[in-house]
Coordinates of C-alpha atoms in Angstrom, one line a residue:
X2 CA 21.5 76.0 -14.9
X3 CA 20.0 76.5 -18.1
X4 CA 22.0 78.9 -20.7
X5 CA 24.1 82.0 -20.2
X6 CA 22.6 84.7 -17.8
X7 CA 21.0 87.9 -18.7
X8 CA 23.0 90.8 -18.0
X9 CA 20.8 93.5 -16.9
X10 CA 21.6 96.6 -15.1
X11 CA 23.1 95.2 -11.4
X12 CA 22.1 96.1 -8.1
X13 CA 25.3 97.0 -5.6
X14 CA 23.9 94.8 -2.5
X15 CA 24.0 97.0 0.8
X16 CA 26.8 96.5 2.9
X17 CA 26.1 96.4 6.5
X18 CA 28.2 98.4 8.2
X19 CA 27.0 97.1 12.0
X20 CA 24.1 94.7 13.2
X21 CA 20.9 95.1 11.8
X22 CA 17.9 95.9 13.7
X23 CA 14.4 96.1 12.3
X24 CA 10.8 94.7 12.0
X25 CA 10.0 93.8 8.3
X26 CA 6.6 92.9 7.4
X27 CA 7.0 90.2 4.6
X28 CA 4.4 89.6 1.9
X29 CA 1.8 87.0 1.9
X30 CA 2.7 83.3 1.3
X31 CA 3.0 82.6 -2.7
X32 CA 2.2 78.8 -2.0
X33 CA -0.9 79.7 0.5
X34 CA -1.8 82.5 -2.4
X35 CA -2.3 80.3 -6.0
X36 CA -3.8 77.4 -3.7
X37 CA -6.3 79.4 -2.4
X38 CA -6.8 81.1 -6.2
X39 CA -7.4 77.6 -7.3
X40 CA -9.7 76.3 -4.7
X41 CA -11.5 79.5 -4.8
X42 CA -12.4 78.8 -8.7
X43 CA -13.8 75.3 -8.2
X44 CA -15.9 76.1 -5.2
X45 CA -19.8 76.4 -5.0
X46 CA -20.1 80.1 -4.3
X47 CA -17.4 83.2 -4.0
X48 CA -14.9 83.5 -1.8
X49 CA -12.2 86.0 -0.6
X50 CA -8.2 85.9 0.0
X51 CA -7.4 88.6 1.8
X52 CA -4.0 90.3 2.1
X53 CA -2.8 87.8 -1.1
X54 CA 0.6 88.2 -2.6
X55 CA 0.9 90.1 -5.2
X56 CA 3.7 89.1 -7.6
X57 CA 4.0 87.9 -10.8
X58 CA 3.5 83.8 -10.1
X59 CA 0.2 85.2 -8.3
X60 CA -0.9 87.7 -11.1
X61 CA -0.3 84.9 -13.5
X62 CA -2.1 82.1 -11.8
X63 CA -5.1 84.9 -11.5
X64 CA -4.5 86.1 -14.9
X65 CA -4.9 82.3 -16.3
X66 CA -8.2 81.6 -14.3
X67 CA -9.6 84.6 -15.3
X68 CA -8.8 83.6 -19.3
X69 CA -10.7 80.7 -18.0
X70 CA -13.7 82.6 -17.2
X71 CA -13.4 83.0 -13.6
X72 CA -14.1 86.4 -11.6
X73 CA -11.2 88.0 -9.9
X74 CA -11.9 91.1 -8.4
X75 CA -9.2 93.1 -6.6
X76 CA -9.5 95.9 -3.7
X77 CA -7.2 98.2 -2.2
X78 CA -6.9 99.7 1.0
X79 CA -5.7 103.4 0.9
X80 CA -4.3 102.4 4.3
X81 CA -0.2 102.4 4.3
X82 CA 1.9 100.7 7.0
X83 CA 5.0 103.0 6.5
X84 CA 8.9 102.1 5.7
X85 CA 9.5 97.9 6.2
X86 CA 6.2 96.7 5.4
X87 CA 4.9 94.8 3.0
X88 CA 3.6 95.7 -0.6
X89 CA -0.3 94.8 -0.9
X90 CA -1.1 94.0 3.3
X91 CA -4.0 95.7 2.7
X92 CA -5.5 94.3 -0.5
X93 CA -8.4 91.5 -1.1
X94 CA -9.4 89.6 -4.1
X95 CA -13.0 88.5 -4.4
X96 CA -13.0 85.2 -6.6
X97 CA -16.1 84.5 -8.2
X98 CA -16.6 80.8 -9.4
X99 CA -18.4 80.1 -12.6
X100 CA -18.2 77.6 -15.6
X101 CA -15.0 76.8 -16.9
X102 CA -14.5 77.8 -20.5
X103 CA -12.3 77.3 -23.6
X104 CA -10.8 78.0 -25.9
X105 CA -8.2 79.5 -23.7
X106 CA -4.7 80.7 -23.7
X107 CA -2.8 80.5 -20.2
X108 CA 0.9 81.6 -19.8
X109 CA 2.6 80.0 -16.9
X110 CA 5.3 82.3 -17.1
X111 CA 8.4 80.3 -15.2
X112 CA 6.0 79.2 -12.4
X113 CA 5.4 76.2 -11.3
X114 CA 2.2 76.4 -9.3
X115 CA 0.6 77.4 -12.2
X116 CA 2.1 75.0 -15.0
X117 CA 1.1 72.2 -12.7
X118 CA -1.7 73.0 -11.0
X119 CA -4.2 74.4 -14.0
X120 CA -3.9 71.6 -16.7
X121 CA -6.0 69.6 -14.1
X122 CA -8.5 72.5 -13.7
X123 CA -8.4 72.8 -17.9
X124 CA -9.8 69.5 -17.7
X125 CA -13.3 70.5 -16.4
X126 CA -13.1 73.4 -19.4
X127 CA -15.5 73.5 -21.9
X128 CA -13.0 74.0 -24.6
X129 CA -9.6 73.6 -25.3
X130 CA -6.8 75.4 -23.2
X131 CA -3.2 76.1 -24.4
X132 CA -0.7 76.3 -22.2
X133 CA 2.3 78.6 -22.9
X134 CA 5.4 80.3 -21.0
X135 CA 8.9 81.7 -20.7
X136 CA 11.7 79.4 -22.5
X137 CA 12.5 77.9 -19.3
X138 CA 9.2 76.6 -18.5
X139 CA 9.6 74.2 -21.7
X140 CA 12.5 72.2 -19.5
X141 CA 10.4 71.8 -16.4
X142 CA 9.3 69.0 -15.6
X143 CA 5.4 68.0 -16.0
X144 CA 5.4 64.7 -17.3
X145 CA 3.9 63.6 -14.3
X146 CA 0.5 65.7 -14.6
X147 CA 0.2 65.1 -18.0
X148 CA 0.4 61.3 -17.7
X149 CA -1.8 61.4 -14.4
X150 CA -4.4 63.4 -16.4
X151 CA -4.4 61.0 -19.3
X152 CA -4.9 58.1 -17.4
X153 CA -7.6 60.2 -15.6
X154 CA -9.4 60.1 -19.1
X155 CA -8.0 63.6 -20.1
X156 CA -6.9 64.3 -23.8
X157 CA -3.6 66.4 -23.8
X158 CA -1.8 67.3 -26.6
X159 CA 2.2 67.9 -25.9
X160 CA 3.8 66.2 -29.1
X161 CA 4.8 63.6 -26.4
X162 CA 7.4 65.7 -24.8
X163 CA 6.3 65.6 -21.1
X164 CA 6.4 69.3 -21.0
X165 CA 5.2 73.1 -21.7
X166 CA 3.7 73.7 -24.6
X167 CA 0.5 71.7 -24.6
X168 CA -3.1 71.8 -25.2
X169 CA -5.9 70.3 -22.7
X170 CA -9.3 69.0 -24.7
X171 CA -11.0 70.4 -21.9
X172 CA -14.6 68.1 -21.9
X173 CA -16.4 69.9 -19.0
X174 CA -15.5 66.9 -16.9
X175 CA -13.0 64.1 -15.5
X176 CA -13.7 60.3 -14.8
X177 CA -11.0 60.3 -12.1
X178 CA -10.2 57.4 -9.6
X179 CA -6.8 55.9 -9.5
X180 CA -3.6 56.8 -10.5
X181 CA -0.1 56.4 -10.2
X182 CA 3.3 58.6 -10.7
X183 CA 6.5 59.1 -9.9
X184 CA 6.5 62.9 -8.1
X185 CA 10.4 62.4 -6.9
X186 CA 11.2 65.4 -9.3
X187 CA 8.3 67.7 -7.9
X188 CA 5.7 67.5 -5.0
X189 CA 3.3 69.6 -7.3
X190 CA 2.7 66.7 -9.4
X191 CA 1.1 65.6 -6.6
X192 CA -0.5 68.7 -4.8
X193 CA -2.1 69.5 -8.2
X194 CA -4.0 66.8 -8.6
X195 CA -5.4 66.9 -5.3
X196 CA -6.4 70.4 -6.1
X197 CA -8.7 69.8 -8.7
X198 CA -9.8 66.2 -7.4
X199 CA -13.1 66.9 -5.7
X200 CA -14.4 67.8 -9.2
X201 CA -13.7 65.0 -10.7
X202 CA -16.6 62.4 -11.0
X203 CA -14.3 59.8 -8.7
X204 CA -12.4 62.3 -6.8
X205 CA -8.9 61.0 -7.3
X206 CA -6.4 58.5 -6.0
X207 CA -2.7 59.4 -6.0
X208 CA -0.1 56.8 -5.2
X209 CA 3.6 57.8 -5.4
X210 CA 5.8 55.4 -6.4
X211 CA 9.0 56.9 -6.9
X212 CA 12.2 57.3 -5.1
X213 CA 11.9 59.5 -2.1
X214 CA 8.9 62.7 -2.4
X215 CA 10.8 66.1 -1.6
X216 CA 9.0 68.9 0.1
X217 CA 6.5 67.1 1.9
X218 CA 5.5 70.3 3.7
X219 CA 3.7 71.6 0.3
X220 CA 1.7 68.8 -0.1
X221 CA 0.5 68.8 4.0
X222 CA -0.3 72.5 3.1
X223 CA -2.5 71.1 0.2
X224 CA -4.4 68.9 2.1
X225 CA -5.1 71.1 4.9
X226 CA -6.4 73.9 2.7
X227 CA -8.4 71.5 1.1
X228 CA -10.1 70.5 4.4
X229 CA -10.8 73.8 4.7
X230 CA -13.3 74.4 1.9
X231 CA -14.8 71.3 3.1
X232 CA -13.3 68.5 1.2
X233 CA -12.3 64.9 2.3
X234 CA -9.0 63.5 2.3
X235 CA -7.6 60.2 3.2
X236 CA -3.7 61.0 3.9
X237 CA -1.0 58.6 4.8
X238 CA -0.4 60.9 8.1
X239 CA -3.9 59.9 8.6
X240 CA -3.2 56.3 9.3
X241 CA -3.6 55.6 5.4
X242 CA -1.1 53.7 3.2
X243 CA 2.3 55.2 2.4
X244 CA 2.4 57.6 -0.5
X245 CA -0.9 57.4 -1.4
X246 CA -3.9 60.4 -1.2
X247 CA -7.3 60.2 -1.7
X248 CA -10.1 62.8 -2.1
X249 CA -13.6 62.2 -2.3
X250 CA -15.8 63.9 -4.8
X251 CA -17.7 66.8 -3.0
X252 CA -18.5 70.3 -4.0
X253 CA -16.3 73.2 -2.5
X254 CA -17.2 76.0 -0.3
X255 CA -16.3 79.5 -0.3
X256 CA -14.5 80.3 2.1
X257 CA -12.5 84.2 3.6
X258 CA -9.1 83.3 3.5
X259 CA -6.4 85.5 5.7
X260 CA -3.0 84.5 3.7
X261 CA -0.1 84.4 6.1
X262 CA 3.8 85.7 5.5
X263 CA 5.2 83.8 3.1
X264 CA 7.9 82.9 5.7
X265 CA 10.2 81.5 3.0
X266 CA 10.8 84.9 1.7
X267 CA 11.1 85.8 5.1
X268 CA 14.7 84.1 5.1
X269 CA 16.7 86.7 3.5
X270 CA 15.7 88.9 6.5
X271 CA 16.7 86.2 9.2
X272 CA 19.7 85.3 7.4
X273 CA 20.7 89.2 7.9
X274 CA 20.1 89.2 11.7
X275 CA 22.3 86.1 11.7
X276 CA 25.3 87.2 9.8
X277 CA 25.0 90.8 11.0
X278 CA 24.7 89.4 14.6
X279 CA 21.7 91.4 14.7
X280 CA 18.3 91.4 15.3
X281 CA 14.8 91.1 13.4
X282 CA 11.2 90.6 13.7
X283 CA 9.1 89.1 11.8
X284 CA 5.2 90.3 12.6
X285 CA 2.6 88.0 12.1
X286 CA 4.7 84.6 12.3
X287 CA 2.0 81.7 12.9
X288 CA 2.2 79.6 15.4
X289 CA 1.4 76.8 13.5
X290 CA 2.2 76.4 9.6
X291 CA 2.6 74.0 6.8
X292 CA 4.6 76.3 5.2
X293 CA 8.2 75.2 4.8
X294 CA 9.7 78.3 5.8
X295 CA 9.2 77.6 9.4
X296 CA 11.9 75.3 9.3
X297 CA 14.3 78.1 9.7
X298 CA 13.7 78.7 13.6
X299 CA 15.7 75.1 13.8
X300 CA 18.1 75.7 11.0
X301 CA 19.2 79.0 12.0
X302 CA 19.2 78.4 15.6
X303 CA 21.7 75.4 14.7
X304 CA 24.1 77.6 12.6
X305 CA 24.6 80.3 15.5
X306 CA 21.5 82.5 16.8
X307 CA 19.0 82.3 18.6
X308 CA 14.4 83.1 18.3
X309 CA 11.0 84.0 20.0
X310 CA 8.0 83.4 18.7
X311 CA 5.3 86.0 20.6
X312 CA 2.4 88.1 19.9
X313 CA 4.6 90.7 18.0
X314 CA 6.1 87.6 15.5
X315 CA 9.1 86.1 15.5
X316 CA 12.3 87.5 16.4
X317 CA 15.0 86.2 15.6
X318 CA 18.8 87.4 17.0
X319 CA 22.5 86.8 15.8
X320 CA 25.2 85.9 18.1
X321 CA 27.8 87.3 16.1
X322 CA 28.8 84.1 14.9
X323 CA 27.9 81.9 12.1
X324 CA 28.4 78.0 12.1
X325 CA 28.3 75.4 9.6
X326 CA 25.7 73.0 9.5
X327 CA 25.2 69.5 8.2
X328 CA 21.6 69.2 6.9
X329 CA 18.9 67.3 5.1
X330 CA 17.0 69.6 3.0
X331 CA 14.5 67.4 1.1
X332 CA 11.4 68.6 2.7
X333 CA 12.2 72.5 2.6
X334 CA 14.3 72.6 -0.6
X335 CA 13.2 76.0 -1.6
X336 CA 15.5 77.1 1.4
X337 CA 18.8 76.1 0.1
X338 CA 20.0 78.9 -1.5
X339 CA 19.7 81.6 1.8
X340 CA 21.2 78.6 3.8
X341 CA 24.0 78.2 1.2
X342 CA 24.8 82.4 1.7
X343 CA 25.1 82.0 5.0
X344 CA 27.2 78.6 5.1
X345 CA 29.2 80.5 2.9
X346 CA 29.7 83.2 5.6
X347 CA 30.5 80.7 8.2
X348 CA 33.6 79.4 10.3
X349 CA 32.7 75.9 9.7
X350 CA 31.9 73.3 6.8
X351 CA 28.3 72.7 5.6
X352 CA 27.1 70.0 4.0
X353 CA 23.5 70.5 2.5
X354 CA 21.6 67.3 1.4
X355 CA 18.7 65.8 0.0
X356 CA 17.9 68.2 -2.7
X357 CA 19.0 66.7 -6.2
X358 CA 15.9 67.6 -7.2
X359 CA 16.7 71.4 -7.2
X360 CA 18.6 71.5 -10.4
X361 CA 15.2 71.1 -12.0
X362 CA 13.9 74.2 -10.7
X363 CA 13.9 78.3 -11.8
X364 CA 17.3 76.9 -13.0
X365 CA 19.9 74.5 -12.3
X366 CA 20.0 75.8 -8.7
X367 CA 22.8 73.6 -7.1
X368 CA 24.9 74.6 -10.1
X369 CA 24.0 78.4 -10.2
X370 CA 24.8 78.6 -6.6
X371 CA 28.5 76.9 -6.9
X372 CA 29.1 78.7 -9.6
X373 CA 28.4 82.1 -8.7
X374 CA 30.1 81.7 -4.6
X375 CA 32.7 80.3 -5.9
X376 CA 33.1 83.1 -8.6
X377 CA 33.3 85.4 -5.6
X378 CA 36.1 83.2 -3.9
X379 CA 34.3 80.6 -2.4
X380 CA 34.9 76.9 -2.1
X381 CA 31.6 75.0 -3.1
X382 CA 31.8 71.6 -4.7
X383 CA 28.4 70.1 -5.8
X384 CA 27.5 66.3 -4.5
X385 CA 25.0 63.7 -5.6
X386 CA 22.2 65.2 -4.1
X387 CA 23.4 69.0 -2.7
X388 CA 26.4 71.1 -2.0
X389 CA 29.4 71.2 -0.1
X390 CA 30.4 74.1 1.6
X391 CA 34.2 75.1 2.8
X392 CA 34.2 78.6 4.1
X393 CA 37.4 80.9 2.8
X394 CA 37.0 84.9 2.2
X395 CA 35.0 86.4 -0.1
X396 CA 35.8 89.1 -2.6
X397 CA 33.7 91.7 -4.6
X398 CA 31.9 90.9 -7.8
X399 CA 28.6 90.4 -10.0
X400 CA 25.8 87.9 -8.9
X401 CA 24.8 85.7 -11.9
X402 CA 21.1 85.2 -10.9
X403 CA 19.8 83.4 -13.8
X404 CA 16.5 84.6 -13.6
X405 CA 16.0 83.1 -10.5
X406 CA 14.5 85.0 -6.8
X407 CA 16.2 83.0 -4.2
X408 CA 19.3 83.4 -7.0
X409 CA 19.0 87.2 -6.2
X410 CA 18.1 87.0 -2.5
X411 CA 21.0 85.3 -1.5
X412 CA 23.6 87.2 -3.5
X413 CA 21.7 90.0 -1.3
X414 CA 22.8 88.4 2.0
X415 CA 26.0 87.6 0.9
X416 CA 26.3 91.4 0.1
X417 CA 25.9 92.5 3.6
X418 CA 29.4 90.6 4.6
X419 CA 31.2 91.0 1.7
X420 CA 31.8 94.8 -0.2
X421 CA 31.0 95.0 -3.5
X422 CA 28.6 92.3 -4.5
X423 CA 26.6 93.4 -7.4
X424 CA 23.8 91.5 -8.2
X425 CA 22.4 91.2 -12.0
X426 CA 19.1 91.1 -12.4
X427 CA 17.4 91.9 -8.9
X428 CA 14.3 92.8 -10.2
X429 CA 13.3 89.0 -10.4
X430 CA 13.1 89.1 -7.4
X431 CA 9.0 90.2 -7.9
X432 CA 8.1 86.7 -8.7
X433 CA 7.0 86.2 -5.5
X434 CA 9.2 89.2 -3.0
X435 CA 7.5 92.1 -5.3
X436 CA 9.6 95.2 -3.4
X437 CA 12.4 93.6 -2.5
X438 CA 15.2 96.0 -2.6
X439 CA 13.2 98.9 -0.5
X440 CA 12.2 96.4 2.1
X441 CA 16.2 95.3 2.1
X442 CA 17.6 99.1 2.3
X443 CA 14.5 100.0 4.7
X444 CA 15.5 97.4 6.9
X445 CA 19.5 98.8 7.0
X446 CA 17.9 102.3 8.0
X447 CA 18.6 103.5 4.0
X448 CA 15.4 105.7 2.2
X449 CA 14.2 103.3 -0.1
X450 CA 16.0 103.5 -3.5
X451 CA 19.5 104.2 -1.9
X452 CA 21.7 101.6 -0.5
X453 CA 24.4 102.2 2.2
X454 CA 27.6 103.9 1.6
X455 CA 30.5 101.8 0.5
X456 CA 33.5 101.1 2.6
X457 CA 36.0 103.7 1.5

């Protein structure tokens, strides 16, 4: 947790005053959406991402390709899908490739996709690119691109801090080969240099060889969208050494990319079916994903309800109980904070695990989230490497979110069980769930902008 939070207007989170029951059609996938930007602006020809998401680590990751001189164009359907849908389901962005140029300014913003995955893409620049962004960008880490790149043969510029801000000497090319570094704190140090590797004269060889790699499912997503436009990877899955990926050098093809849910944004939604004892459906669920998000069937499932997966999505029903769980979270990470809401709201102890790599994150997430359930009469106690989780009742108050979505998302969930929850800062929520709060209300039965009544 990084400074004191910003107290802007709150949000009252929705009580729900009985079970839930709705369909909510979530947003595309934020992971799915800047890898596709990326591998759309080093292919050979255009190529389309249809129904993208639209939030702000999107429209920056667009906005700093498009500084780089590559063509975005955005379209619109007129076409509306009524109360519980999803914000830009009918849009398409046309990515037109061309020659990378400098000088350039990007601003990351606080997101990591785009901190990590451009500076190898500024390397084929002609021209140096700056990279810039919000305060707490500057603590992120990135020490692993940046010394991958230099070994690479890139010339970076960071005063030797590891971090945001930095220049890339962008030389309209990259030697390449191999490389190793320590990715323990982030998968993207990994995933981006995959990314860009099929451009670079020797493709690229990443060996990790830190302690243990979280969120695995990121970089499987990586590869397979890679394979997609046509490039060749050598994976450990594969049959290839441990912790070590290799891409070819190849050009990229254009291809029509359909962007799935972003099913981790879907979790606020389950979470409410589950601690509701509800029910809801989530349309357009894929059978099969990279995504970590889908990990949620199991983990919910375990702490009390129960889900089918069919033609209409995945729906996913409450029992009217919620149970603790004991869990390793290393490969979904980005999940712990809905799954500490509802442990909260449970009749058992939880123990999440695995994720000491989260208090590098939006913010210090592990500390944010004992800090702020406690704060509202919890019991949460932080370990080595996660949280634990002693359920007592909760009581009324404000929602420190620290700048953070799934910060703001789970205060929401919390708010359905407990009255008077108010929640600071929702609205950064549209870094990647643009529409949140009318997709929450809408799925209550409330007109969007109004929330449900208060418990006299």
């Amino acid at each position: 947790m990084t400074g004191n939070p910003v107290h802007t207007a709150h949000w009252p989170a929705p009580f729900a005053s009985g079970p839930v029951d709705a369909t909510v059609t979530v947003p595309g996938s934020k992971s799915v959406t800047n890898r596709g930007l990326v591998l759309a602006a080093l292919s050979s020809e255009p190529g389309w991402l249809r129904r993208p998401l639209r939030s702000r680590d999107t429209l920056l990751m667009a906005e700093g390709l498009r500084a780089l001189g590559v063509g975005i164009e955005e379209t619109v359907s007129s076409t509306t899908s009524g109360p519980g849908s999803a914000p830009g389901s009918g849009e398409a962005w046309r990515v037109i490739p061309s020659g990378l140029q400098g000088p350039a300014t990007v601003d990351v913003g606080n997101a990591g996709t785009v901190m990590r995955f451009l500076p190898p893409l500024a390397t084929l620049a002609d021209g140096p690119v700056r990279f810039d962004g919000d305060p707490r960008s500057y603590e992120r880490p990135l020490h692993g691109v940046i010394d991958a790149l230099r070994a690479l043969g890139a010339r970076i510029d960071d005063d030797n801090r590891g971090a945001l801000p930095l220049t890339v000497f962008g030389g309209g090319a990259l030697d390449g080969g191999p490389v190793e570094i320590d990715a323990s704190s982030s998968s993207q140090f990994v995933s981006a240099l995959l990314l860009s590797a099929a451009r670079f004269n020797q493709g690229v060889e990443v060996r990790h060889i830190g302690d243990s790699l979280p969120s695995l499912p990121h970089i499987r997503m990586t590869v397979d969208m890679l394979r997609t436009v046509g490039a060749q990877v050598d994976t450990p899955e594969a049959g290839g050494e441990p912790n070590v990926w290799r891409v070819k050098p190849s050009a990229l093809l254009g291809r029509d990319l359909v962007v799935e849910p972003d099913l981790s944004n879907a979790q606020p939604f389950l979470a409410a079916a589950l601690v509701t004892g509800g029910r809801v459906t989530i349309p357009d669920w894929p059978e099969r994903t990279t995504q970590p998000g889908d990990a949620l069937r199991h983990i919910f499932t375990e702490m009390g309800g129960s889900c089918e997966l069919t033609d209409a999505g995945l729906t996913f029903t409450g029992s009217g109980r919620v149970l603790g769980i004991d869990v390793d979270l290393g490969e979904v990470g980005e999940l712990t904070p809905g799954i500490a809401a509802v442990a909260a709201l449970a009749e058992s102890e939880s123990v999440l695990r695995g994720v000491a790599h989260l208090r590098l994150h939006e913010t210090d997430r592990l500390a944010a989230l004992t800090k702020e359930i406690n704060a509202l009469g919890g019991n949460v106690t932080e370990t080595s490497d996660g949280l634990r989780i002693r359920p007592r009742p909760l009581h009324g108050g404000v929602f420190h979110t620290y700048d953070d979505h799934r910060l703001a998302t789970a205060a929401a969930v919390i708010g359905l069980a407990v009255d008077g929850v108010e929640v600071e800062n929702v609205g950064t929520t549209a870094k990647t769930l643009p529409g949140f709060t009318d997709l929450w209300t809408a799925m209550l039965g409330e007109p969007a902008g109004r929330v449900p009544a208060r418990r006299a």
